[in-house]
């Protein structure tokens, strides 16, 4: 098999190995299996990259041909519109060349990003769950008002399942990416008085966690400028009252929950994240959402182009500061809400 593979042209061999690496990475259940997939590229001669010599040669030949044709037409003084033919040919050559070059480069980056993401899932005890995006959004909208946004479309783009093992509290959780779309009609009038109406689609993205939380029910906390709700309720913290609005069913319950330590923790989370919302529903679940998209981010240093270095990077624990901080915040809320906490 290796002998027949070695007889293939350079780029065909590389494509075959990348397909194999992708299949192994998607089927991996640990960092060790990801590393095994990456090491498959160590058998490939360096540099681990596509050979673009033939692509460069063909692009140069056709580009030079169209330039010469254009120059010849210019010197024999043909009508200017004829010059658009070689110019269009030159542009087409550059577009095709750029497309091939970008596709080859992106194949490494995309697969490297995917492997890094899979490694993060393993390091943080997370599992990627496939869901039907509209149906999952509809299900969640029945549990939380946070998923009732969007008058045109609602989708759960990502759904992860994990367990946080904290120093004082451990809990199961889901991490999500919620994408919703608002549709609106916009009417404009030009300088001649012509009225034109068009449909505009505004796309919005929210991210967050859903966690079982038995310490609070029917309480909503949101940054005031989100205008989800406005109430006259005031806590003991002036700074908190300036930034957040609180909605609730029972004032006794909200007073019990919003202890000074809880207020401070929520304020700190609001400083670190944008547009935060804490929604505790009547079933004892918390939906903690925000606008930041980098809770889990691709922050790798190496790629499949450097298989030895990339394998060593994957072997170490992925660093996801925002994910760690968000989980620590939820754990703090649990700790401070516990009746045993003073």
Tab-separated table of C-alpha atoms in Angstrom:
chain	number	residue	atom	x	y	z
A	1	UNK	CA	0.000	0.000	0.000
A	2	UNK	CA	2.811	2.416	0.895
A	3	UNK	CA	4.634	1.510	-2.320
A	4	UNK	CA	1.615	2.271	-4.508
A	5	UNK	CA	1.030	5.466	-2.528
A	6	UNK	CA	4.640	6.557	-3.078
A	7	UNK	CA	4.136	6.200	-6.840
A	8	UNK	CA	1.365	8.815	-6.813
A	9	UNK	CA	2.129	12.431	-7.697
A	10	UNK	CA	3.047	14.623	-4.723
A	11	UNK	CA	-0.285	16.467	-4.471
A	12	UNK	CA	-2.392	13.309	-4.868
A	13	UNK	CA	-0.449	11.625	-2.066
A	14	UNK	CA	-0.903	14.649	0.175
A	15	UNK	CA	-4.647	14.804	-0.525
A	16	UNK	CA	-4.994	11.096	0.292
A	17	UNK	CA	-3.172	11.494	3.602
A	18	UNK	CA	-5.213	14.577	4.558
A	19	UNK	CA	-8.430	12.634	3.917
A	20	UNK	CA	-7.124	9.839	6.121
A	21	UNK	CA	-6.129	12.305	8.863
A	22	UNK	CA	-9.590	13.893	8.734
A	23	UNK	CA	-11.378	10.552	9.046
A	24	UNK	CA	-9.166	9.494	11.950
A	25	UNK	CA	-9.604	12.848	13.692
A	26	UNK	CA	-13.402	12.743	13.415
A	27	UNK	CA	-13.438	9.206	14.789
A	28	UNK	CA	-10.979	9.963	17.615
A	29	UNK	CA	-12.068	9.628	21.222
A	30	UNK	CA	-8.918	11.025	22.871
A	31	UNK	CA	-5.910	13.271	22.306
A	32	UNK	CA	-3.790	10.167	21.801
A	33	UNK	CA	-5.872	9.178	18.788
A	34	UNK	CA	-5.664	12.724	17.413
A	35	UNK	CA	-1.889	12.591	17.766
A	36	UNK	CA	-1.791	9.259	15.940
A	37	UNK	CA	-3.715	10.876	13.088
A	38	UNK	CA	-1.351	13.866	12.971
A	39	UNK	CA	1.732	11.631	12.994
A	40	UNK	CA	0.529	10.090	9.760
A	41	UNK	CA	1.889	13.270	8.124
A	42	UNK	CA	5.337	12.773	9.653
A	43	UNK	CA	5.891	10.119	6.994
A	44	UNK	CA	5.390	12.721	4.298
A	45	UNK	CA	8.557	14.404	2.964
A	46	UNK	CA	9.085	17.966	4.156
A	47	UNK	CA	7.848	20.513	3.537
A	48	UNK	CA	4.333	19.254	4.219
A	49	UNK	CA	2.677	21.427	1.601
A	50	UNK	CA	1.170	21.297	-1.855
A	51	UNK	CA	3.531	21.543	-4.796
A	52	UNK	CA	2.366	24.646	-6.665
A	53	UNK	CA	5.025	24.609	-9.380
A	54	UNK	CA	2.665	23.340	-12.078
A	55	UNK	CA	-0.097	25.702	-10.947
A	56	UNK	CA	2.323	28.636	-10.999
A	57	UNK	CA	3.613	27.644	-14.431
A	58	UNK	CA	0.161	27.404	-16.064
A	59	UNK	CA	-0.972	30.652	-14.423
A	60	UNK	CA	2.171	32.457	-15.605
A	61	UNK	CA	1.839	31.146	-19.170
A	62	UNK	CA	-1.826	32.128	-19.567
A	63	UNK	CA	-1.335	35.471	-17.821
A	64	UNK	CA	1.600	36.305	-20.115
A	65	UNK	CA	-0.443	35.196	-23.145
A	66	UNK	CA	-3.347	37.519	-22.351
A	67	UNK	CA	-0.955	40.392	-21.582
A	68	UNK	CA	0.776	39.924	-24.971
A	69	UNK	CA	-2.571	39.745	-26.762
A	70	UNK	CA	-3.680	42.916	-25.024
A	71	UNK	CA	-0.421	44.698	-25.896
A	72	UNK	CA	-0.665	43.621	-29.545
A	73	UNK	CA	-4.258	44.837	-29.837
A	74	UNK	CA	-3.273	48.143	-28.233
A	75	UNK	CA	-0.384	48.755	-30.642
A	76	UNK	CA	-2.467	48.013	-33.738
A	77	UNK	CA	-4.994	50.478	-32.352
A	78	UNK	CA	-8.116	48.342	-32.333
A	79	UNK	CA	-11.289	49.809	-30.758
A	80	UNK	CA	-10.985	50.019	-26.985
A	81	UNK	CA	-13.839	47.546	-26.382
A	82	UNK	CA	-11.708	44.768	-27.908
A	83	UNK	CA	-9.155	45.243	-25.140
A	84	UNK	CA	-11.693	43.955	-22.615
A	85	UNK	CA	-11.301	40.440	-24.050
A	86	UNK	CA	-7.640	39.891	-22.991
A	87	UNK	CA	-8.257	41.903	-19.824
A	88	UNK	CA	-11.176	39.616	-18.924
A	89	UNK	CA	-9.022	36.576	-19.692
A	90	UNK	CA	-6.250	37.881	-17.407
A	91	UNK	CA	-8.721	38.505	-14.578
A	92	UNK	CA	-10.162	34.994	-15.039
A	93	UNK	CA	-6.669	33.449	-14.818
A	94	UNK	CA	-5.931	35.365	-11.604
A	95	UNK	CA	-9.274	34.371	-10.081
A	96	UNK	CA	-8.783	30.679	-10.885
A	97	UNK	CA	-5.186	30.774	-9.637
A	98	UNK	CA	-6.208	32.519	-6.405
A	99	UNK	CA	-9.062	30.059	-5.885
A	100	UNK	CA	-6.782	27.021	-6.182
A	101	UNK	CA	-4.091	28.604	-4.006
A	102	UNK	CA	-6.603	29.593	-1.297
A	103	UNK	CA	-8.303	26.193	-1.353
A	104	UNK	CA	-5.015	24.375	-0.848
A	105	UNK	CA	-3.978	26.654	2.014
A	106	UNK	CA	-7.432	26.516	3.620
A	107	UNK	CA	-7.431	22.712	3.570
A	108	UNK	CA	-4.580	22.729	6.118
A	109	UNK	CA	-6.005	25.514	8.259
A	110	UNK	CA	-9.544	24.126	8.343
A	111	UNK	CA	-8.451	20.617	9.315
A	112	UNK	CA	-5.902	21.941	11.839
A	113	UNK	CA	-8.645	24.070	13.438
A	114	UNK	CA	-10.962	21.093	13.615
A	115	UNK	CA	-8.327	18.924	15.304
A	116	UNK	CA	-7.552	21.688	17.805
A	117	UNK	CA	-11.283	22.052	18.561
A	118	UNK	CA	-11.657	18.292	19.057
A	119	UNK	CA	-8.677	18.354	21.428
A	120	UNK	CA	-10.334	21.136	23.448
A	121	UNK	CA	-13.458	18.995	23.779
A	122	UNK	CA	-11.397	16.128	25.178
A	123	UNK	CA	-9.440	18.393	27.544
A	124	UNK	CA	-12.625	19.930	28.960
A	125	UNK	CA	-14.648	16.713	29.074
A	126	UNK	CA	-17.027	17.982	26.397
A	127	UNK	CA	-18.957	16.110	23.762
A	128	UNK	CA	-20.319	17.495	20.505
A	129	UNK	CA	-24.000	16.609	20.105
A	130	UNK	CA	-25.706	16.750	16.736
A	131	UNK	CA	-29.112	18.423	16.898
A	132	UNK	CA	-31.681	19.568	14.374
A	133	UNK	CA	-31.011	23.308	14.576
A	134	UNK	CA	-34.594	24.694	14.246
A	135	UNK	CA	-36.187	21.971	16.393
A	136	UNK	CA	-33.648	22.408	19.199
A	137	UNK	CA	-34.215	26.161	19.195
A	138	UNK	CA	-37.968	25.575	19.383
A	139	UNK	CA	-37.521	23.180	22.305
A	140	UNK	CA	-35.356	25.666	24.209
A	141	UNK	CA	-37.814	28.489	23.504
A	142	UNK	CA	-40.347	26.487	25.490
A	143	UNK	CA	-38.008	26.586	28.490
A	144	UNK	CA	-36.376	30.030	28.295
A	145	UNK	CA	-37.439	33.419	26.935
A	146	UNK	CA	-33.828	33.934	25.775
A	147	UNK	CA	-34.589	31.678	22.800
A	148	UNK	CA	-37.759	33.503	21.732
A	149	UNK	CA	-35.864	36.181	19.846
A	150	UNK	CA	-36.024	36.476	16.086
A	151	UNK	CA	-39.204	36.884	14.033
A	152	UNK	CA	-37.872	34.994	11.012
A	153	UNK	CA	-35.542	32.162	12.010
A	154	UNK	CA	-34.055	30.542	15.128
A	155	UNK	CA	-31.230	27.996	15.008
A	156	UNK	CA	-28.973	26.206	17.471
A	157	UNK	CA	-25.710	26.176	15.524
A	158	UNK	CA	-23.707	24.322	18.183
A	159	UNK	CA	-24.682	22.134	21.119
A	160	UNK	CA	-22.056	20.710	23.470
A	161	UNK	CA	-22.541	18.532	26.518
A	162	UNK	CA	-20.065	18.481	29.369
A	163	UNK	CA	-19.392	18.086	33.044
A	164	UNK	CA	-17.471	20.563	35.173
A	165	UNK	CA	-15.508	19.081	38.055
A	166	UNK	CA	-14.995	22.031	40.369
A	167	UNK	CA	-13.243	22.301	43.702
A	168	UNK	CA	-16.525	22.682	45.596
A	169	UNK	CA	-19.255	21.985	43.043
A	170	UNK	CA	-19.539	19.680	40.073
A	171	UNK	CA	-22.298	19.992	37.528
A	172	UNK	CA	-23.442	18.889	34.096
A	173	UNK	CA	-23.953	21.601	31.520
A	174	UNK	CA	-24.649	22.362	27.882
A	175	UNK	CA	-22.859	25.014	25.869
A	176	UNK	CA	-24.653	26.471	22.851
A	177	UNK	CA	-24.448	28.888	19.946
A	178	UNK	CA	-27.850	30.435	19.199
A	179	UNK	CA	-28.371	32.153	15.831
A	180	UNK	CA	-31.551	34.115	15.266
A	181	UNK	CA	-32.735	36.306	12.410
A	182	UNK	CA	-35.022	39.333	12.429
A	183	UNK	CA	-36.806	40.250	9.202
A	184	UNK	CA	-37.897	43.819	8.555
A	185	UNK	CA	-39.108	45.927	5.669
A	186	UNK	CA	-37.157	49.073	4.792
A	187	UNK	CA	-38.596	51.807	2.577
A	188	UNK	CA	-36.294	54.343	0.906
A	189	UNK	CA	-36.924	57.270	-1.414
A	190	UNK	CA	-34.318	58.368	-3.966
A	191	UNK	CA	-33.640	61.912	-5.224
A	192	UNK	CA	-36.254	61.517	-7.959
A	193	UNK	CA	-38.976	60.576	-5.519
A	194	UNK	CA	-39.022	56.890	-6.426
A	195	UNK	CA	-40.052	54.741	-3.469
A	196	UNK	CA	-38.412	51.380	-3.017
A	197	UNK	CA	-39.179	48.789	-0.371
A	198	UNK	CA	-36.902	45.868	0.377
A	199	UNK	CA	-36.679	43.100	2.955
A	200	UNK	CA	-33.682	43.201	5.294
A	201	UNK	CA	-32.511	40.257	7.392
A	202	UNK	CA	-30.582	41.048	10.582
A	203	UNK	CA	-28.510	38.141	11.918
A	204	UNK	CA	-27.730	37.902	15.631
A	205	UNK	CA	-25.656	35.420	17.623
A	206	UNK	CA	-25.809	34.505	21.298
A	207	UNK	CA	-23.690	32.027	23.250
A	208	UNK	CA	-24.073	30.513	26.663
A	209	UNK	CA	-24.594	27.706	29.120
A	210	UNK	CA	-27.597	25.799	30.377
A	211	UNK	CA	-27.081	24.324	33.836
A	212	UNK	CA	-29.291	22.663	36.468
A	213	UNK	CA	-29.529	25.262	39.238
A	214	UNK	CA	-31.686	24.439	42.256
A	215	UNK	CA	-30.985	27.636	44.192
A	216	UNK	CA	-33.188	30.069	42.238
A	217	UNK	CA	-36.396	29.999	40.190
A	218	UNK	CA	-38.274	32.509	38.067
A	219	UNK	CA	-35.607	35.220	38.273
A	220	UNK	CA	-34.220	37.088	35.252
A	221	UNK	CA	-31.177	39.369	35.376
A	222	UNK	CA	-30.012	41.326	32.338
A	223	UNK	CA	-27.896	44.325	31.473
A	224	UNK	CA	-30.242	47.304	31.246
A	225	UNK	CA	-29.361	48.453	27.734
A	226	UNK	CA	-30.650	45.120	26.376
A	227	UNK	CA	-34.130	46.397	27.307
A	228	UNK	CA	-35.485	42.904	27.902
A	229	UNK	CA	-37.401	44.237	30.854
A	230	UNK	CA	-37.304	47.268	33.102
A	231	UNK	CA	-38.299	47.063	36.749
A	232	UNK	CA	-38.015	49.347	39.704
A	233	UNK	CA	-36.439	46.711	41.914
A	234	UNK	CA	-33.252	47.827	43.650
A	235	UNK	CA	-30.640	45.612	45.269
A	236	UNK	CA	-28.231	46.581	48.031
A	237	UNK	CA	-25.551	47.401	45.427
A	238	UNK	CA	-25.681	50.827	43.747
A	239	UNK	CA	-23.232	49.770	41.016
A	240	UNK	CA	-25.285	46.641	40.302
A	241	UNK	CA	-28.502	48.657	40.056
A	242	UNK	CA	-26.919	50.998	37.514
A	243	UNK	CA	-26.002	48.158	35.176
A	244	UNK	CA	-28.596	45.414	35.673
A	245	UNK	CA	-32.333	45.039	35.764
A	246	UNK	CA	-34.006	42.241	37.725
A	247	UNK	CA	-37.347	40.574	36.990
A	248	UNK	CA	-38.893	38.007	39.364
A	249	UNK	CA	-42.051	36.331	40.649
A	250	UNK	CA	-41.263	36.381	44.357
A	251	UNK	CA	-39.455	39.276	46.025
A	252	UNK	CA	-38.642	37.049	48.979
A	253	UNK	CA	-36.886	34.590	46.660
A	254	UNK	CA	-34.895	37.259	44.851
A	255	UNK	CA	-33.755	38.889	48.115
A	256	UNK	CA	-32.628	35.493	49.354
A	257	UNK	CA	-30.729	34.772	46.139
A	258	UNK	CA	-29.067	38.127	45.495
A	259	UNK	CA	-26.649	38.124	48.400
A	260	UNK	CA	-23.752	40.629	48.282
A	261	UNK	CA	-21.338	37.906	47.103
A	262	UNK	CA	-23.716	36.946	44.276
A	263	UNK	CA	-24.111	40.573	43.223
A	264	UNK	CA	-20.324	41.005	43.090
A	265	UNK	CA	-19.897	37.824	41.044
A	266	UNK	CA	-22.538	38.921	38.512
A	267	UNK	CA	-20.985	42.376	38.214
A	268	UNK	CA	-17.557	40.803	37.559
A	269	UNK	CA	-19.083	38.550	34.897
A	270	UNK	CA	-20.726	41.596	33.312
A	271	UNK	CA	-17.364	43.349	33.149
A	272	UNK	CA	-15.727	40.331	31.477
A	273	UNK	CA	-18.523	39.464	29.041
A	274	UNK	CA	-20.862	41.485	26.843
A	275	UNK	CA	-24.654	41.649	27.104
A	276	UNK	CA	-25.017	39.002	29.800
A	277	UNK	CA	-28.392	37.539	30.761
A	278	UNK	CA	-29.087	35.148	33.637
A	279	UNK	CA	-32.435	33.421	33.313
A	280	UNK	CA	-33.533	31.011	36.064
A	281	UNK	CA	-36.691	29.229	34.917
A	282	UNK	CA	-39.424	27.569	36.967
A	283	UNK	CA	-37.857	24.124	36.502
A	284	UNK	CA	-34.658	25.008	38.349
A	285	UNK	CA	-32.451	25.514	35.286
A	286	UNK	CA	-30.135	28.417	34.530
A	287	UNK	CA	-29.576	29.866	31.058
A	288	UNK	CA	-26.480	32.074	31.245
A	289	UNK	CA	-26.022	33.853	27.912
A	290	UNK	CA	-23.791	36.547	26.414
A	291	UNK	CA	-22.612	38.018	23.134
A	292	UNK	CA	-18.965	36.877	23.128
A	293	UNK	CA	-18.132	34.287	20.479
A	294	UNK	CA	-14.677	33.314	21.797
A	295	UNK	CA	-15.610	31.144	24.789
A	296	UNK	CA	-14.045	28.269	22.884
A	297	UNK	CA	-11.558	29.634	20.410
A	298	UNK	CA	-8.950	28.283	18.050
A	299	UNK	CA	-5.681	29.511	19.564
A	300	UNK	CA	-3.246	26.979	18.175
A	301	UNK	CA	0.362	27.931	17.429
A	302	UNK	CA	1.147	25.183	14.910
A	303	UNK	CA	-0.721	23.329	12.173
A	304	UNK	CA	-0.564	20.118	10.166
A	305	UNK	CA	2.199	21.755	8.138
A	306	UNK	CA	4.406	21.181	11.203
A	307	UNK	CA	3.141	17.722	12.279
A	308	UNK	CA	5.736	17.107	15.030
A	309	UNK	CA	5.183	20.477	16.692
A	310	UNK	CA	1.404	20.278	16.212
A	311	UNK	CA	1.272	16.813	17.774
A	312	UNK	CA	3.213	18.102	20.794
A	313	UNK	CA	0.804	21.041	21.084
A	314	UNK	CA	-2.233	18.760	21.000
A	315	UNK	CA	-0.640	16.542	23.652
A	316	UNK	CA	-0.755	19.455	26.114
A	317	UNK	CA	-3.961	20.765	27.681
A	318	UNK	CA	-5.799	23.346	25.618
A	319	UNK	CA	-6.036	26.772	27.212
A	320	UNK	CA	-9.530	28.278	27.032
A	321	UNK	CA	-9.539	31.145	29.572
A	322	UNK	CA	-13.087	32.337	28.857
A	323	UNK	CA	-14.532	28.834	29.163
A	324	UNK	CA	-12.657	28.279	32.422
A	325	UNK	CA	-13.789	31.660	33.779
A	326	UNK	CA	-17.446	31.122	32.785
A	327	UNK	CA	-17.582	27.717	34.474
A	328	UNK	CA	-15.873	29.149	37.562
A	329	UNK	CA	-18.526	31.913	37.653
A	330	UNK	CA	-21.369	29.386	37.575
A	331	UNK	CA	-19.650	27.422	40.328
A	332	UNK	CA	-19.395	30.618	42.391
A	333	UNK	CA	-23.114	31.246	42.012
A	334	UNK	CA	-23.791	27.757	43.323
A	335	UNK	CA	-21.410	28.203	46.217
A	336	UNK	CA	-22.763	31.604	47.250
A	337	UNK	CA	-26.377	30.448	46.855
A	338	UNK	CA	-25.946	27.413	49.061
A	339	UNK	CA	-27.619	27.834	52.462
A	340	UNK	CA	-24.412	26.629	54.098
A	341	UNK	CA	-22.492	29.594	52.682
A	342	UNK	CA	-22.247	32.526	55.050
